[in-house]
CSV table of C-alpha atoms in Angstrom, one decimal:
chain,number,residue,atom,x,y,z
Q,2,UNK,CA,14.0,11.5,-9.8
Q,3,UNK,CA,13.5,13.4,-6.6
Q,4,UNK,CA,16.8,15.3,-7.1
Q,5,UNK,CA,15.0,17.2,-10.1
Q,6,UNK,CA,11.8,18.0,-8.1
Q,7,UNK,CA,11.7,22.1,-7.9
Q,8,UNK,CA,11.0,22.7,-4.0
Q,9,UNK,CA,10.9,26.4,-4.1
Q,10,UNK,CA,7.3,26.6,-5.2
Q,11,UNK,CA,5.6,28.8,-2.5
Q,12,UNK,CA,2.3,30.8,-1.7
Q,13,UNK,CA,1.7,33.7,0.1
Q,14,UNK,CA,-0.7,33.7,3.2
Q,15,UNK,CA,-3.2,35.6,1.4
Q,16,UNK,CA,-3.3,33.4,-1.8
Q,17,UNK,CA,-3.1,30.4,0.3
Q,18,UNK,CA,-6.1,31.5,2.4
Q,19,UNK,CA,-8.0,32.3,-0.8
Q,20,UNK,CA,-7.2,29.1,-2.8
Q,21,UNK,CA,-7.4,26.8,-0.3
Q,22,UNK,CA,-11.0,27.9,0.6
Q,23,UNK,CA,-11.9,27.7,-3.1
Q,24,UNK,CA,-10.6,24.2,-3.4
Q,25,UNK,CA,-12.2,23.0,0.0
Q,26,UNK,CA,-15.5,24.2,-1.1
Q,27,UNK,CA,-15.4,22.4,-4.6
Q,28,UNK,CA,-14.0,19.3,-2.9
Q,29,UNK,CA,-17.1,19.3,-0.7
Q,30,UNK,CA,-19.2,19.5,-3.6
Q,31,UNK,CA,-17.5,16.3,-5.2
Q,32,UNK,CA,-17.8,14.7,-2.1
Q,33,UNK,CA,-21.4,14.9,-2.2
Q,34,UNK,CA,-21.6,13.5,-5.8
Q,35,UNK,CA,-19.4,10.7,-4.5
Q,36,UNK,CA,-21.9,10.0,-2.0
Q,37,UNK,CA,-24.5,10.2,-4.7
Q,38,UNK,CA,-22.9,7.8,-7.0
Q,39,UNK,CA,-22.1,5.3,-4.5
Q,40,UNK,CA,-18.4,5.1,-4.9
Q,41,UNK,CA,-15.5,5.4,-2.8
Q,42,UNK,CA,-12.2,7.2,-3.0
Q,43,UNK,CA,-8.9,6.1,-1.2
Q,44,UNK,CA,-6.3,8.7,-0.4
Q,45,UNK,CA,-2.7,7.9,0.6
Q,46,UNK,CA,-0.3,10.4,2.1
Q,47,UNK,CA,3.4,9.0,2.3
Q,48,UNK,CA,6.4,11.2,3.1
Q,49,UNK,CA,9.3,11.2,5.4
Q,50,UNK,CA,8.9,12.5,9.0
Q,51,UNK,CA,8.3,16.1,9.2
Q,52,UNK,CA,7.1,16.5,5.5
Q,53,UNK,CA,3.4,17.8,6.6
Q,54,UNK,CA,1.0,14.6,6.2
Q,55,UNK,CA,-1.0,15.3,9.0
Q,56,UNK,CA,-1.5,19.2,8.3
Q,57,UNK,CA,-2.3,18.4,4.6
Q,58,UNK,CA,-4.9,15.7,5.8
Q,59,UNK,CA,-6.5,18.2,8.3
Q,60,UNK,CA,-6.9,20.6,5.0
Q,61,UNK,CA,-8.6,18.0,3.0
Q,62,UNK,CA,-11.2,17.3,5.5
Q,63,UNK,CA,-11.7,20.5,7.2
Q,64,UNK,CA,-14.9,21.5,5.1
Q,65,UNK,CA,-16.0,17.9,4.4
Q,66,UNK,CA,-19.0,16.4,6.3
Q,67,UNK,CA,-17.7,14.1,8.9
Q,68,UNK,CA,-19.8,11.7,8.4
Q,69,UNK,CA,-18.5,10.9,4.9
Q,70,UNK,CA,-14.8,10.2,5.3
Q,71,UNK,CA,-12.8,8.3,7.6
Q,72,UNK,CA,-8.9,8.9,8.5
Q,73,UNK,CA,-6.5,6.1,9.5
Q,74,UNK,CA,-3.0,6.7,10.8
Q,75,UNK,CA,-1.1,3.7,10.2
Q,76,UNK,CA,1.6,2.6,12.7
Q,77,UNK,CA,3.5,-0.9,13.2
Q,78,UNK,CA,1.1,-3.9,12.9
Q,79,UNK,CA,-0.3,-5.2,15.9
Q,80,UNK,CA,0.2,-8.8,17.4
Q,81,UNK,CA,-2.8,-10.1,15.7
Q,82,UNK,CA,-1.9,-8.3,12.3
Q,83,UNK,CA,1.3,-10.2,12.3
Q,84,UNK,CA,-0.6,-13.6,11.8
Q,85,UNK,CA,-2.0,-12.5,8.6
Q,86,UNK,CA,-0.6,-11.2,5.2
Q,87,UNK,CA,0.4,-7.4,5.6
Q,88,UNK,CA,-2.2,-6.2,3.5
Q,89,UNK,CA,-5.0,-8.0,5.4
Q,90,UNK,CA,-5.4,-5.0,7.8
Q,91,UNK,CA,-6.1,-2.7,5.0
Q,92,UNK,CA,-8.6,-4.7,3.3
Q,93,UNK,CA,-10.2,-4.2,6.7
Q,94,UNK,CA,-10.4,-0.7,6.7
Q,95,UNK,CA,-12.5,-0.7,3.2
Q,96,UNK,CA,-15.8,0.6,4.4
Q,97,UNK,CA,-18.7,0.5,2.1
Q,98,UNK,CA,-19.5,3.8,0.1
Q,99,UNK,CA,-22.9,4.1,1.8
Q,100,UNK,CA,-21.3,4.5,5.1
Q,101,UNK,CA,-17.9,6.4,4.2
Q,102,UNK,CA,-17.0,7.5,0.8
Q,103,UNK,CA,-13.3,9.1,1.5
Q,104,UNK,CA,-10.8,7.0,3.3
Q,105,UNK,CA,-7.7,8.7,3.9
Q,106,UNK,CA,-4.5,6.9,5.2
Q,107,UNK,CA,-1.7,8.7,7.1
Q,108,UNK,CA,1.1,6.1,5.9
Q,109,UNK,CA,-0.2,2.9,4.1
Q,110,UNK,CA,0.7,-0.3,2.7
Q,111,UNK,CA,3.8,1.2,1.1
Q,112,UNK,CA,5.3,0.9,4.7
Q,113,UNK,CA,6.6,-2.6,3.5
Q,114,UNK,CA,8.7,-1.1,0.6
Q,115,UNK,CA,9.8,2.1,2.5
Q,116,UNK,CA,10.2,1.9,6.4
Q,117,UNK,CA,10.4,-1.9,6.7
Q,118,UNK,CA,13.0,-2.0,3.7
Q,119,UNK,CA,15.4,0.5,5.0
Q,120,UNK,CA,15.3,-0.8,8.5
Q,121,UNK,CA,15.9,-4.4,7.3
Q,122,UNK,CA,13.2,-5.8,8.9
Q,123,UNK,CA,12.3,-8.2,5.8
Q,124,UNK,CA,14.7,-9.7,3.5
Q,125,UNK,CA,15.2,-8.4,0.0
Q,126,UNK,CA,12.7,-11.2,-1.6
Q,127,UNK,CA,9.8,-10.2,0.4
Q,128,UNK,CA,9.9,-6.4,0.0
Q,129,UNK,CA,10.5,-6.8,-3.7
Q,130,UNK,CA,7.6,-9.1,-4.0
Q,131,UNK,CA,5.6,-6.4,-2.2
Q,132,UNK,CA,5.6,-4.2,-5.4
Q,133,UNK,CA,3.7,-6.9,-7.5
Q,134,UNK,CA,1.6,-7.5,-4.4
Q,135,UNK,CA,0.7,-3.7,-4.0
Q,136,UNK,CA,-0.2,-3.4,-7.6
Q,137,UNK,CA,-2.4,-6.1,-7.6
Q,138,UNK,CA,-4.1,-5.0,-4.5
Q,139,UNK,CA,-4.8,-1.4,-5.9
Q,140,UNK,CA,-5.8,-2.9,-9.2
Q,141,UNK,CA,-8.7,-5.1,-7.4
Q,142,UNK,CA,-9.8,-1.7,-5.8
Q,143,UNK,CA,-10.0,0.1,-9.0
Q,144,UNK,CA,-11.8,-2.9,-10.9
Q,145,UNK,CA,-14.2,-2.6,-8.0
Q,146,UNK,CA,-14.9,1.1,-8.5
Q,147,UNK,CA,-12.7,2.7,-5.8
Q,148,UNK,CA,-10.7,6.0,-6.9
Q,149,UNK,CA,-7.1,5.8,-5.8
Q,150,UNK,CA,-5.1,9.1,-5.2
Q,151,UNK,CA,-1.6,8.7,-3.7
Q,152,UNK,CA,0.7,11.7,-2.4
Q,153,UNK,CA,4.4,11.8,-1.7
Q,154,UNK,CA,5.1,14.8,0.1
Q,155,UNK,CA,8.7,15.6,-0.8
Q,156,UNK,CA,10.9,17.9,1.5
Q,157,UNK,CA,14.7,18.6,1.5
Q,158,UNK,CA,16.8,17.5,4.2
Q,159,UNK,CA,17.6,21.2,5.3
Q,160,UNK,CA,13.9,21.9,5.6
Q,161,UNK,CA,13.2,18.5,7.5
Q,162,UNK,CA,15.8,19.5,9.7
Q,163,UNK,CA,14.5,22.9,10.3
Q,164,UNK,CA,11.1,21.3,11.2
Q,165,UNK,CA,12.7,18.8,13.6
Q,166,UNK,CA,14.2,21.8,15.5
Q,167,UNK,CA,11.1,24.0,15.4
Q,168,UNK,CA,9.2,20.9,16.8
Q,169,UNK,CA,11.8,20.5,19.7
Q,170,UNK,CA,11.2,24.0,20.8
Q,171,UNK,CA,7.2,23.5,20.6
Q,172,UNK,CA,5.7,22.2,23.7
Q,173,UNK,CA,2.4,21.2,22.0
Q,174,UNK,CA,4.7,19.0,19.6
Q,175,UNK,CA,6.6,17.2,22.3
Q,176,UNK,CA,4.8,13.9,21.5
Q,177,UNK,CA,6.4,13.8,17.8
Q,178,UNK,CA,9.9,13.8,19.3
Q,179,UNK,CA,9.1,9.9,20.1
Q,180,UNK,CA,10.0,9.0,16.3
Q,181,UNK,CA,13.3,7.8,15.3
Q,182,UNK,CA,14.0,11.0,13.9
Q,183,UNK,CA,17.7,11.0,13.9
Q,184,UNK,CA,18.0,7.7,12.5
Q,185,UNK,CA,15.6,8.5,9.6
Q,186,UNK,CA,18.0,11.5,8.9
Q,187,UNK,CA,21.1,9.6,9.2
Q,188,UNK,CA,19.8,7.0,6.3
Q,189,UNK,CA,18.5,9.8,4.2
Q,190,UNK,CA,20.2,8.4,0.9
Q,191,UNK,CA,18.8,4.9,1.7
Q,192,UNK,CA,15.1,6.5,2.0
Q,193,UNK,CA,15.4,8.5,-1.1
Q,194,UNK,CA,16.7,5.3,-3.0
Q,195,UNK,CA,13.6,3.4,-1.5
Q,196,UNK,CA,11.3,5.9,-2.4
Q,197,UNK,CA,12.7,6.4,-6.0
Q,198,UNK,CA,11.9,2.5,-6.4
Q,199,UNK,CA,8.6,2.8,-5.0
Q,200,UNK,CA,7.4,5.6,-7.5
Q,201,UNK,CA,8.9,4.1,-10.5
Q,202,UNK,CA,7.6,0.4,-9.6
Q,203,UNK,CA,4.0,1.3,-8.4
Q,204,UNK,CA,2.9,4.5,-10.3
Q,205,UNK,CA,0.5,2.8,-12.6
Q,206,UNK,CA,-2.2,4.1,-15.3
Q,207,UNK,CA,-5.0,3.5,-12.8
Q,208,UNK,CA,-3.4,4.5,-9.5
Q,209,UNK,CA,-0.4,7.0,-10.4
Q,210,UNK,CA,1.8,8.8,-7.7
Q,211,UNK,CA,1.4,12.8,-7.2
Q,212,UNK,CA,4.5,14.1,-6.0
Q,213,UNK,CA,3.9,17.3,-3.8
Q,214,UNK,CA,6.7,20.0,-3.4
Q,215,UNK,CA,6.4,20.4,0.4
Q,216,UNK,CA,9.1,22.6,1.2
Q,217,UNK,CA,6.4,25.3,1.6
Q,218,UNK,CA,3.5,24.1,3.7
Q,219,UNK,CA,1.1,26.4,2.1
Q,220,UNK,CA,1.8,25.3,-1.5
Q,221,UNK,CA,1.8,21.7,-0.6
Q,222,UNK,CA,-1.7,21.8,1.4
Q,223,UNK,CA,-3.4,23.4,-1.7
Q,224,UNK,CA,-1.9,21.3,-4.3
Q,225,UNK,CA,-3.0,18.2,-2.6
Q,226,UNK,CA,-6.8,19.4,-2.3
Q,227,UNK,CA,-6.8,20.9,-6.0
Q,228,UNK,CA,-5.3,17.5,-7.2
Q,229,UNK,CA,-8.3,15.9,-5.5
Q,230,UNK,CA,-10.7,18.0,-7.0
Q,231,UNK,CA,-9.1,17.4,-10.4
Q,232,UNK,CA,-9.3,13.8,-10.0
Q,233,UNK,CA,-12.7,13.6,-8.9
Q,234,UNK,CA,-14.1,16.0,-11.6
Q,235,UNK,CA,-12.8,13.8,-14.1
Q,236,UNK,CA,-13.9,10.4,-12.6
Q,237,UNK,CA,-17.4,11.6,-11.8
Q,238,UNK,CA,-17.8,13.9,-14.8
Q,239,UNK,CA,-19.1,16.7,-12.7
Q,240,UNK,CA,-17.9,20.3,-12.6
Q,241,UNK,CA,-17.8,21.9,-9.0
Q,242,UNK,CA,-18.9,25.6,-8.9
Q,243,UNK,CA,-16.6,28.1,-7.7
Q,244,UNK,CA,-18.4,29.2,-4.7
Q,245,UNK,CA,-16.0,31.9,-3.8
Q,246,UNK,CA,-17.3,33.8,-6.9
Q,247,UNK,CA,-21.0,32.6,-6.4
Q,248,UNK,CA,-21.3,33.3,-2.6
Q,249,UNK,CA,-18.4,36.0,-2.4
Q,250,UNK,CA,-17.2,34.2,0.6
Q,251,UNK,CA,-14.8,36.2,2.7
Q,252,UNK,CA,-11.7,34.3,4.0
Q,253,UNK,CA,-11.6,36.7,7.0
Q,254,UNK,CA,-15.0,35.9,8.4
Q,255,UNK,CA,-17.8,33.4,8.5
Q,256,UNK,CA,-19.6,32.7,5.3
Q,257,UNK,CA,-23.3,32.5,4.9
Q,258,UNK,CA,-24.8,29.4,6.6
Q,259,UNK,CA,-26.3,28.2,3.3
Q,260,UNK,CA,-26.1,24.4,2.4
Q,261,UNK,CA,-23.5,24.5,-0.2
Q,262,UNK,CA,-23.6,21.0,-1.5
Q,263,UNK,CA,-27.0,19.4,-0.3
Q,264,UNK,CA,-25.5,18.3,3.0
Q,265,UNK,CA,-25.5,19.8,6.6
Q,266,UNK,CA,-23.0,22.7,6.2
Q,267,UNK,CA,-20.0,23.8,8.3
Q,268,UNK,CA,-18.4,26.9,9.1
Q,269,UNK,CA,-16.4,28.5,6.4
Q,270,UNK,CA,-14.2,30.9,8.2
Q,271,UNK,CA,-10.3,31.6,8.6
Q,272,UNK,CA,-8.1,28.8,8.0
Q,273,UNK,CA,-4.6,28.9,9.9
């Protein structure tokens, strides 16, 4: 499956800035409709180190009202979490929609069938059982009215290596070197097998996976925001306006300080 993904998709910087802003402004309108409808959306980002999860999440939240979303960066479970079922700590993250409408996970409960599987932390019976547990968990969320979006950010091993080498030269990203990068690259085939099993076993009708071709970060960022716009448009039965046409917003200068979606506005400007 992963071998067949076309990783050559790309966007020019000019097209990226224009289409990203268009999608962000539409997402902002939909986030407000989500608030009015008293519903929540859970967004999961999974991908190997270097796939661009954090930068993609940044572009999703860039034009949103910060009062309406929460981002969780998931690391290894803490001591108290080891005394509970592994899904317990994620249940605790589910904030009511009157407080937060969009809950974003940078890594998630899928670590049980990805990292923990590949590293041999649990026996085969445990991580195989997790597929059923995860599907049931997500079904409970959907039955409760929660909208689920799941992204797998896919890159080639060559692109991953290029990004790791760029990190090593960047002083502001020195903290990222703490990850077990070389170990992950050495086990690339095992990770790929785990990812394919995960996609096949947990892509369901109510909670399907979307594979994001991520060799080009511009393309990946725009596709994730556009995918969320499409999902919320269908779920909420609301078509957001194209505010680039309505307001003639320039991507090179701050736009007009008008309320776009009925909530306090943020600056609309240049996006690196």
